[in-house]
Amino acid sequence: MAAIVFPAPAFANPIVLLAKQCETLSFDAAFAEGMSQSIIDSTPPAELALRFEQLTLGINNLSDQLGVYLHQPLAPEARELLLNCQIRLADEVNRISARPALRALSAKLRFAGVSVEDTGLNRLSGAMGESAPALNAQNRELHQLGAVLGSLITEQLPQEAKARLHSAEAAFFTGRKRGGFQLKTGPECTLNDVPLNNPDAADSSKAADSSKATDSSEIQIPIAQQVATYLSRQTDTACREKVWKAFQQRDKETADAALGAVHRIRTEQANRLGFASFSDYQLANAYLGTIANAELFLALTKPATSPAPWNIAAMLKAADGARGELSSKVLFEQVLEELSVFGIHVDRLSDNHLRLWRSGRLLGELMIAFEGEPGLSLSRRAVFTHQFAQLSLILPATLRGRSDAAKAINAVASAIALLGDTRRHYLLARKPLDSDLDSLPESWLGARLEKSLAPQLPPLTPRERIANHYSASQAYYRASLALGFFKVTPEAGSHFGDYFDGHWHDTDAQYQSVNAPLQEGPLLYRHLLAEKLADYLIDKPALDDATTFTLLLENPDRLDAKSQLALLLGQEASPEQLISLLASNPGL
């Protein structure tokens, strides 16, 4: 992702400054002094929460800044500085989590609002013209903060287990990138111009830089690109299948060992907390609640089967892919105009620096550049009475086709969702309680904007339709793998045929073939749930758009997911009832 570069004095290297902040970090010591047991016992919950926010705001901002830089291209020395900083932050959080005082703080905050009778269903301040008592909304946030702190405490791994987990994950991801792969296809599957030979990793990284090559014939093509080329040119389906499956298992021995270690560590973690599996543990705090409900959602809402992965390249190559073009600046202005319907007002500090307001409330600042792939970086989150949000958004100068336009619209929607989410406590934005519905606000806004702007967007090409269908099948398949892998025993049955026109019976190989389960865990389905629910709310709205925007993106009364959904749906719905509603909706 291209970076937005802001002018700075030559001596003020931001990465060096960030690393120095990490070196001098004393969060644990500050917490010990500012949150002693006597202070917790004698201080009212609201004051305790404010004190905790003052103690932790700096480390939270530092963590977000780290995330911004780590997603940018960096020199090895700079990346090492930031990774060391990330480890330092994690160690500080681990030490705090082990303190009895944090457990006492969590308990006191969790019960701060228990005596307040409030279902949340009879009020929606602002959007419905009512003014809910600030005490109730504040007490809900105190209770939620206590619950999040409790979750932070319980999810911490022992240092030895954490080290083993990180080593196993690193081995898996490194093995997926490692060179040395070579496939002997046999004469019946050979394509002379695509040798399917991956050079040693070090040699390939040097050879891949065409600016240093003296002869174009010396340039080595990465193995993933060679396989993609092979699959698009090979006319024999059996050969394509053979090559694709072999490539997915290119580091089988390392992957088997790494995945086994990850599964053992995560299962041990879940067992310590009283759960049978890591999937059970993760779903306990999710809206769907159980593995059975998550599997039911995937089964009842999945798309029709897509072409097999080894056939998709050839199909895309054969399909009409002529895409219309659209200026991202023009589309961005159209999106801003559409956002004005929700009461959003923009102050332009410069062409690329915007300040956004809604109903007299400052949402935050957005820096935008029209260069490179769509990307969103959060410099800092909004915290009530402390700071407003700051984000950087990057869009390509020219959008090619409907898919590019949709990505740009969704990037803006994500920015607005982050700007609108102002909390009294930083952790509530970073670690939502109903973690499988956390992306619903941006999903709803993105779908709503795309629907409104559809007449002005390029139509989907046949190639884009095939690609979108395949992407949906991939997303459902990976979500199914993530749930299955983190069960008590990794699920042995293959779901491959549920999503693709083909067969792949080697389940172990399927777990080795994707990164997403390790990166996102059992709740990988949450993006699909948010998308399906967003489509349903747009297709069958119970509230007007402005009210829905307020409820989802601002949630001024800090309602929990169950109360929000009851308002959004016009009825209370259990997880099973919600799944039934989504399955019955044909979509937009």
XYZ file of C-alpha atoms in Angstrom, residues 11-519:
509
model
C 16.193 14.969 12.196
C 12.700 13.791 13.238
C 12.590 10.254 11.924
C 9.145 9.057 13.116
C 10.166 5.401 13.308
C 13.196 6.180 15.465
C 11.060 8.399 17.683
C 8.479 5.641 17.993
C 11.161 3.131 18.932
C 12.502 5.509 21.595
C 9.009 5.880 23.031
C 8.902 2.114 23.374
C 12.275 2.047 25.102
C 11.114 4.524 27.745
C 7.685 2.954 28.179
C 6.726 2.389 31.818
C 3.061 1.379 31.544
C 3.362 -1.383 34.126
C 4.976 0.910 36.689
C 2.450 3.690 36.033
C -0.430 1.237 36.422
C 0.970 -0.132 39.681
C 1.172 3.390 41.089
C -2.113 4.717 39.704
C -4.289 1.623 40.180
C -3.421 0.163 43.552
C -5.964 -1.997 45.344
C -6.683 0.783 47.853
C -7.414 3.239 45.050
C -9.727 0.735 43.347
C -11.586 0.069 46.608
C -12.093 3.752 47.468
C -12.781 5.307 44.059
C -16.171 5.399 42.269
C -16.332 3.321 39.043
C -16.659 6.308 36.699
C -13.558 7.951 38.191
C -11.666 4.668 38.004
C -12.523 4.327 34.330
C -11.335 7.884 33.669
C -8.094 7.222 35.535
C -7.581 3.999 33.566
C -8.156 5.882 30.293
C -5.566 8.498 31.228
C -3.058 5.773 32.088
C -3.575 3.767 28.890
C -4.301 6.336 26.188
C -0.627 6.758 25.336
C 0.100 3.049 24.907
C -3.055 2.587 22.830
C -2.102 5.442 20.505
C 1.398 4.021 20.261
C -0.038 0.643 19.258
C -2.133 2.191 16.481
C 0.846 4.149 15.168
C 2.846 0.931 15.053
C 0.098 -0.637 12.957
C 0.257 2.232 10.467
C 4.003 1.912 9.902
C 4.131 -1.890 9.883
C 1.726 -1.939 6.918
C 4.106 0.189 4.852
C 7.204 -0.843 2.897
C 10.155 -0.480 5.270
C 13.887 -1.033 5.327
C 14.827 -4.194 7.303
C 16.401 -2.112 10.088
C 13.267 0.019 10.508
C 10.982 -3.015 10.507
C 13.139 -4.683 13.171
C 12.868 -1.570 15.355
C 9.084 -1.611 15.080
C 8.782 -5.353 15.673
C 10.880 -4.999 18.825
C 8.569 -2.195 19.886
C 5.547 -4.415 19.239
C 7.060 -7.142 21.426
C 7.734 -4.575 24.168
C 4.115 -3.423 24.106
C 2.856 -7.004 24.268
C 5.112 -7.718 27.250
C 3.812 -4.634 29.064
C 0.203 -5.687 28.476
C 1.015 -9.211 29.635
C 2.506 -7.912 32.893
C -0.499 -5.676 33.547
C -2.899 -8.535 32.808
C -1.246 -10.629 35.510
C -1.808 -7.982 38.197
C -4.583 -8.728 40.732
C -5.481 -5.029 40.620
C -6.612 -5.305 36.989
C -8.883 -8.220 37.888
C -10.349 -6.148 40.735
C -10.850 -3.184 38.402
C -12.583 -5.401 35.854
C -14.981 -6.762 38.473
C -15.862 -3.324 39.869
C -16.585 -1.898 36.414
C -18.586 -4.941 35.264
C -21.072 -4.474 38.079
C -21.200 -0.692 37.890
C -24.475 -0.623 35.952
C -26.217 -3.726 37.219
C -28.713 -1.769 39.321
C -29.821 0.361 36.366
C -33.017 -0.967 34.794
C -32.498 -0.479 31.096
C -33.286 -2.827 28.239
C -32.105 -0.344 25.640
C -35.137 -1.046 23.450
C -37.212 2.003 24.397
C -34.603 4.662 23.656
C -32.458 5.693 20.769
C -31.205 9.147 21.659
C -30.615 11.654 18.921
C -31.946 9.558 16.066
C -35.443 9.302 17.580
C -35.472 12.758 19.094
C -35.211 11.526 22.673
C -32.568 12.231 25.267
C -31.576 9.121 27.170
C -30.054 9.745 30.607
C -26.288 10.038 30.212
C -25.853 7.922 33.349
C -27.350 4.859 31.704
C -25.175 5.099 28.585
C -22.130 5.705 30.774
C -22.960 2.752 32.999
C -23.284 0.522 29.956
C -19.824 1.585 28.861
C -18.436 0.959 32.334
C -19.923 -2.525 32.298
C -18.594 -3.151 28.770
C -15.131 -1.883 29.709
C -15.072 -4.229 32.690
C -16.056 -7.143 30.455
C -13.383 -6.275 27.886
C -10.738 -6.070 30.619
C -11.884 -9.460 31.882
C -11.505 -10.864 28.388
C -8.047 -9.293 28.097
C -7.007 -11.025 31.314
C -8.313 -14.472 30.417
C -6.963 -14.551 26.863
C -3.345 -13.979 27.894
C -1.136 -17.000 27.296
C 1.740 -18.025 29.572
C 5.027 -16.707 28.213
C 6.274 -20.162 27.245
C 3.049 -20.980 25.369
C 3.052 -17.581 23.677
C 6.612 -18.144 22.454
C 5.704 -21.576 21.077
C 2.616 -20.152 19.353
C 4.519 -17.331 17.688
C 7.260 -19.728 16.563
C 4.723 -22.138 15.057
C 2.835 -19.361 13.263
C 6.071 -17.882 11.928
C 7.205 -21.317 10.694
C 3.891 -21.814 8.879
C 3.900 -18.429 7.142
C 7.611 -18.594 6.311
C 7.190 -22.064 4.858
C 4.403 -20.798 2.600
C 6.771 -18.179 1.176
C 9.886 -20.351 1.001
C 11.591 -21.030 -2.283
C 12.922 -24.328 -3.579
C 9.615 -25.599 -4.941
C 9.884 -27.591 -8.141
C 7.145 -29.646 -9.770
C 7.865 -32.389 -12.270
C 4.664 -32.562 -14.262
C 5.536 -35.375 -16.639
C 5.514 -34.978 -20.424
C 1.711 -35.060 -20.685
C 1.354 -31.908 -18.525
C 4.470 -29.972 -19.484
C 4.258 -26.462 -20.897
C 7.653 -25.564 -22.282
C 7.346 -21.838 -21.593
C 6.248 -22.365 -17.946
C 8.884 -24.566 -16.205
C 7.307 -24.443 -12.695
C 10.680 -24.187 -11.041
C 11.119 -21.910 -8.039
C 14.702 -20.739 -7.477
C 16.254 -20.478 -4.056
C 14.498 -17.723 -2.056
C 17.588 -15.536 -1.809
C 18.365 -15.841 -5.504
C 14.763 -15.161 -6.521
C 14.562 -11.996 -4.420
C 17.653 -10.679 -6.174
C 16.623 -11.790 -9.611
C 13.104 -10.397 -9.262
C 14.480 -6.844 -9.376
C 14.395 -6.236 -13.107
C 16.159 -2.898 -12.721
C 19.330 -4.782 -11.746
C 19.084 -7.509 -14.368
C 21.383 -7.126 -17.329
C 19.450 -9.559 -19.482
C 15.677 -10.041 -19.477
C 16.225 -13.790 -19.807
C 17.905 -13.761 -16.371
C 14.822 -12.446 -14.564
C 13.313 -15.156 -12.372
C 9.520 -15.225 -12.111
C 8.067 -16.018 -8.644
C 6.633 -19.515 -8.435
C 3.121 -18.283 -7.560
C 3.084 -16.233 -10.758
C 4.406 -19.205 -12.750
C 1.608 -21.415 -11.403
C -1.024 -18.777 -12.210
C 0.324 -18.523 -15.751
C 0.358 -22.293 -16.102
C -3.252 -22.608 -14.930
C -4.438 -19.955 -17.393
C -2.622 -21.581 -20.354
C -2.974 -25.291 -19.681
C -5.975 -26.707 -21.564
C -5.962 -30.088 -19.804
C -8.175 -29.934 -16.682
C -6.493 -32.926 -15.019
C -3.073 -31.294 -15.387
C -4.358 -28.037 -13.958
C -5.799 -29.872 -10.955
C -2.570 -31.780 -10.369
C -0.413 -28.655 -10.450
C -2.758 -26.571 -8.290
C -3.036 -29.234 -5.564
C 0.706 -29.850 -5.547
C 1.372 -26.133 -5.146
C -0.967 -25.919 -2.132
C 1.154 -28.568 -0.354
C 4.525 -27.133 -1.304
C 5.755 -27.106 2.318
C 3.771 -30.013 3.746
C 6.172 -31.220 6.443
C 6.717 -27.787 8.026
C 3.041 -26.886 7.705
C 1.892 -30.120 9.372
C 4.148 -29.565 12.371
C 3.274 -25.863 12.693
C -0.474 -26.412 12.437
C -0.314 -29.227 14.973
C 1.494 -26.966 17.450
C -0.969 -24.096 16.960
C -3.931 -26.407 17.488
C -2.465 -27.880 20.691
C -1.659 -24.469 22.198
C -5.064 -22.997 21.366
C -6.879 -26.079 22.671
C -4.892 -25.941 25.922
C -5.804 -22.266 26.242
C -9.511 -23.027 25.763
C -9.363 -25.966 28.199
C -7.867 -23.756 30.929
C -10.895 -21.480 30.573
C -13.393 -24.329 30.691
C -14.080 -24.776 26.964
C -13.745 -27.938 24.915
C -12.106 -26.220 21.948
C -10.745 -22.886 20.772
C -13.749 -22.525 18.455
C -16.091 -22.958 21.448
C -14.118 -20.368 23.413
C -14.092 -17.758 20.646
C -17.781 -18.200 19.862
C -18.825 -17.880 23.523
C -18.649 -14.063 23.240
C -19.994 -13.924 19.679
C -23.579 -13.194 18.702
C -24.088 -16.571 17.035
C -22.828 -18.179 20.219
C -22.072 -21.761 19.136
C -20.189 -23.709 16.484
C -23.500 -25.265 15.412
C -25.023 -21.834 14.735
C -21.965 -20.639 12.818
C -22.006 -23.795 10.686
C -25.764 -23.393 10.135
C -25.225 -19.817 8.949
C -22.549 -20.917 6.474
C -24.651 -23.817 5.202
C -27.886 -21.838 4.687
C -26.412 -18.676 3.161
C -23.565 -20.027 1.026
C -23.474 -19.183 -2.690
C -23.916 -21.722 -5.465
C -20.766 -23.739 -6.122
C -18.052 -21.890 -7.996
C -15.602 -23.189 -10.602
C -12.775 -25.166 -8.997
C -9.666 -23.116 -8.083
C -7.617 -24.864 -10.783
C -10.170 -23.847 -13.451
C -10.911 -20.267 -12.432
C -7.878 -18.699 -14.173
C -8.805 -20.223 -17.528
C -12.431 -19.128 -17.122
C -11.450 -15.561 -16.255
C -9.080 -15.427 -19.200
C -11.868 -16.501 -21.574
C -14.518 -14.106 -20.195
C -15.124 -10.566 -21.421
C -13.225 -8.263 -19.098
C -13.504 -4.858 -20.797
C -14.079 -2.503 -17.864
C -15.293 1.062 -17.806
C -13.116 3.624 -16.040
C -14.008 6.169 -13.380
C -12.035 8.903 -11.668
C -11.617 8.166 -7.974
C -11.768 11.909 -7.225
C -15.142 12.150 -8.954
C -16.449 9.092 -7.111
C -15.159 10.405 -3.783
C -17.062 13.664 -4.276
C -20.195 11.666 -5.123
C -19.773 9.646 -1.938
C -19.394 12.829 0.132
C -22.572 14.187 -1.443
C -24.403 10.986 -0.557
C -23.056 11.146 3.013
C -24.645 14.583 3.406
C -27.999 12.754 3.473
C -26.901 11.408 6.878
C -26.042 14.892 8.145
C -22.308 14.677 7.508
C -20.656 18.033 6.775
C -17.116 18.485 5.442
C -14.673 21.311 6.146
C -11.838 21.328 3.619
C -8.613 22.370 5.309
C -6.898 21.618 1.972
C -7.558 19.484 -1.111
C -6.311 16.414 0.754
C -7.163 17.285 4.345
C -10.798 17.068 5.423
C -12.500 17.624 8.747
C -15.838 15.833 9.081
C -18.773 16.771 11.296
C -22.207 15.317 12.006
C -24.959 17.233 13.763
C -22.431 19.645 15.262
C -20.146 16.875 16.528
C -16.598 16.604 15.238
C -16.079 13.109 13.832
C -12.403 13.591 13.019
C -9.918 14.327 10.268
C -9.278 12.458 7.047
C -6.171 12.761 4.915
C -6.740 11.463 1.389
C -4.423 10.780 -1.538
C -5.371 9.523 -4.981
C -2.485 7.159 -5.671
C -2.022 3.403 -5.365
C -4.251 0.617 -4.108
C -7.178 1.444 -1.801
C -5.897 1.514 1.759
C -6.938 2.908 5.105
C -4.624 3.734 8.011
C -5.812 4.736 11.462
C -3.413 7.135 13.185
C -5.536 7.411 16.320
C -9.057 6.567 17.463
C -11.630 8.976 18.813
C -11.967 9.009 22.607
C -14.683 11.183 24.147
C -13.248 14.342 25.795
C -9.683 13.212 25.010
C -9.074 13.179 21.237
C -10.733 12.960 17.838
C -9.904 10.351 15.219
C -7.323 10.808 12.470
C -7.172 8.591 9.395
C -5.370 8.388 6.055
C -7.180 7.047 2.993
C -5.553 6.118 -0.302
C -7.447 5.535 -3.553
C -6.045 4.865 -7.035
C -6.330 7.774 -9.446
C -8.397 5.695 -11.872
C -10.908 3.019 -10.916
C -11.288 0.253 -13.483
C -14.627 -1.479 -13.428
C -17.381 -1.927 -10.879
C -15.218 -4.004 -8.545
C -12.632 -1.225 -8.164
C -15.421 1.281 -7.558
C -16.972 -0.955 -4.895
C -13.596 -1.309 -3.135
C -13.200 2.473 -3.091
C -16.716 2.997 -1.720
C -16.143 0.392 0.987
C -12.835 2.026 1.929
C -14.633 5.348 2.458
C -17.387 3.561 4.408
C -14.755 1.996 6.678
C -13.238 5.438 7.268
C -16.608 6.935 8.198
C -17.343 3.992 10.519
C -14.050 4.570 12.340
C -14.671 8.315 12.552
C -18.199 7.850 13.891
C -17.207 5.376 16.591
C -16.360 7.725 19.459
C -16.146 5.956 22.813
C -15.324 7.051 26.312
C -12.831 4.197 26.445
C -10.279 3.310 23.804
C -10.427 -0.432 24.444
C -14.125 -0.628 23.535
C -13.297 0.434 19.985
C -10.243 -1.823 19.699
C -11.870 -4.920 21.184
C -15.665 -5.029 20.700
C -17.648 -7.467 22.837
C -19.872 -8.900 20.093
C -16.900 -9.722 17.933
C -18.756 -11.391 15.052
C -20.809 -8.206 14.425
C -17.977 -5.691 14.715
C -17.870 -4.952 10.975
C -21.645 -4.494 10.526
C -21.551 -0.648 10.591
C -19.067 -0.353 7.711
C -20.703 -3.237 5.799
C -24.126 -1.584 6.009
C -22.818 1.858 5.026
C -20.754 0.455 2.138
C -23.715 -1.519 0.769
C -26.035 1.466 1.234
C -23.677 3.838 -0.610
C -23.060 1.389 -3.449
C -26.803 0.892 -3.937
C -27.428 4.650 -4.082
C -24.540 5.306 -6.446
C -25.160 2.250 -8.659
C -26.544 4.244 -11.648
C -23.290 6.223 -11.789
C -20.970 3.207 -11.573
C -19.654 1.034 -14.427
C -21.671 -2.167 -14.907
C -20.207 -5.483 -13.809
C -18.417 -7.278 -16.635
C -18.821 -11.044 -17.161
C -15.289 -11.511 -15.849
C -16.062 -9.518 -12.700
C -19.198 -11.583 -12.069
C -17.182 -14.799 -12.263
C -14.462 -13.353 -10.026
C -16.971 -12.071 -7.433
C -18.745 -15.430 -7.319
C -15.434 -17.242 -6.877
C -14.334 -14.809 -4.130
C -17.573 -15.422 -2.236
C -17.094 -19.189 -2.451
C -13.494 -18.821 -1.253
C -14.604 -16.707 1.707
C -17.217 -19.263 2.774
C -14.801 -22.161 2.275
C -12.080 -20.530 4.368
C -14.562 -19.660 7.114
C -15.632 -23.314 7.179
C -11.987 -24.427 7.422
C -11.339 -22.002 10.291
C -14.273 -23.352 12.310
C -13.323 -26.949 11.594
C -9.627 -26.603 12.343
C -10.119 -25.187 15.838
C -12.573 -27.846 17.018
C -11.482 -30.377 19.671
C -9.959 -32.400 16.838
C -9.486 -30.736 13.438
C -12.454 -31.754 11.353
C -11.551 -34.633 9.070
C -14.392 -34.331 6.571
C -13.903 -32.231 3.462
C -16.266 -29.326 2.706
C -14.468 -28.466 -0.511
C -17.288 -29.819 -2.689
C -19.825 -27.648 -0.862
C -18.272 -24.545 -2.395
C -16.499 -25.618 -5.600
C -17.149 -27.793 -8.629
C -14.515 -30.369 -7.827
C -13.210 -32.758 -5.192
C -10.342 -32.536 -2.728
C -10.486 -35.193 -0.059
C -7.178 -34.459 1.688
C -8.368 -32.295 4.592
C -4.882 -31.831 6.044
C -3.742 -30.404 2.720
C -6.692 -28.029 2.746
C -5.692 -26.655 6.163
C -2.160 -26.170 4.822
C -3.415 -24.268 1.787
C -4.776 -21.113 3.443
C -3.405 -18.511 5.846
C -6.693 -16.996 7.005
C -7.603 -19.488 9.797
C -4.316 -18.781 11.587
C -4.528 -15.052 10.939
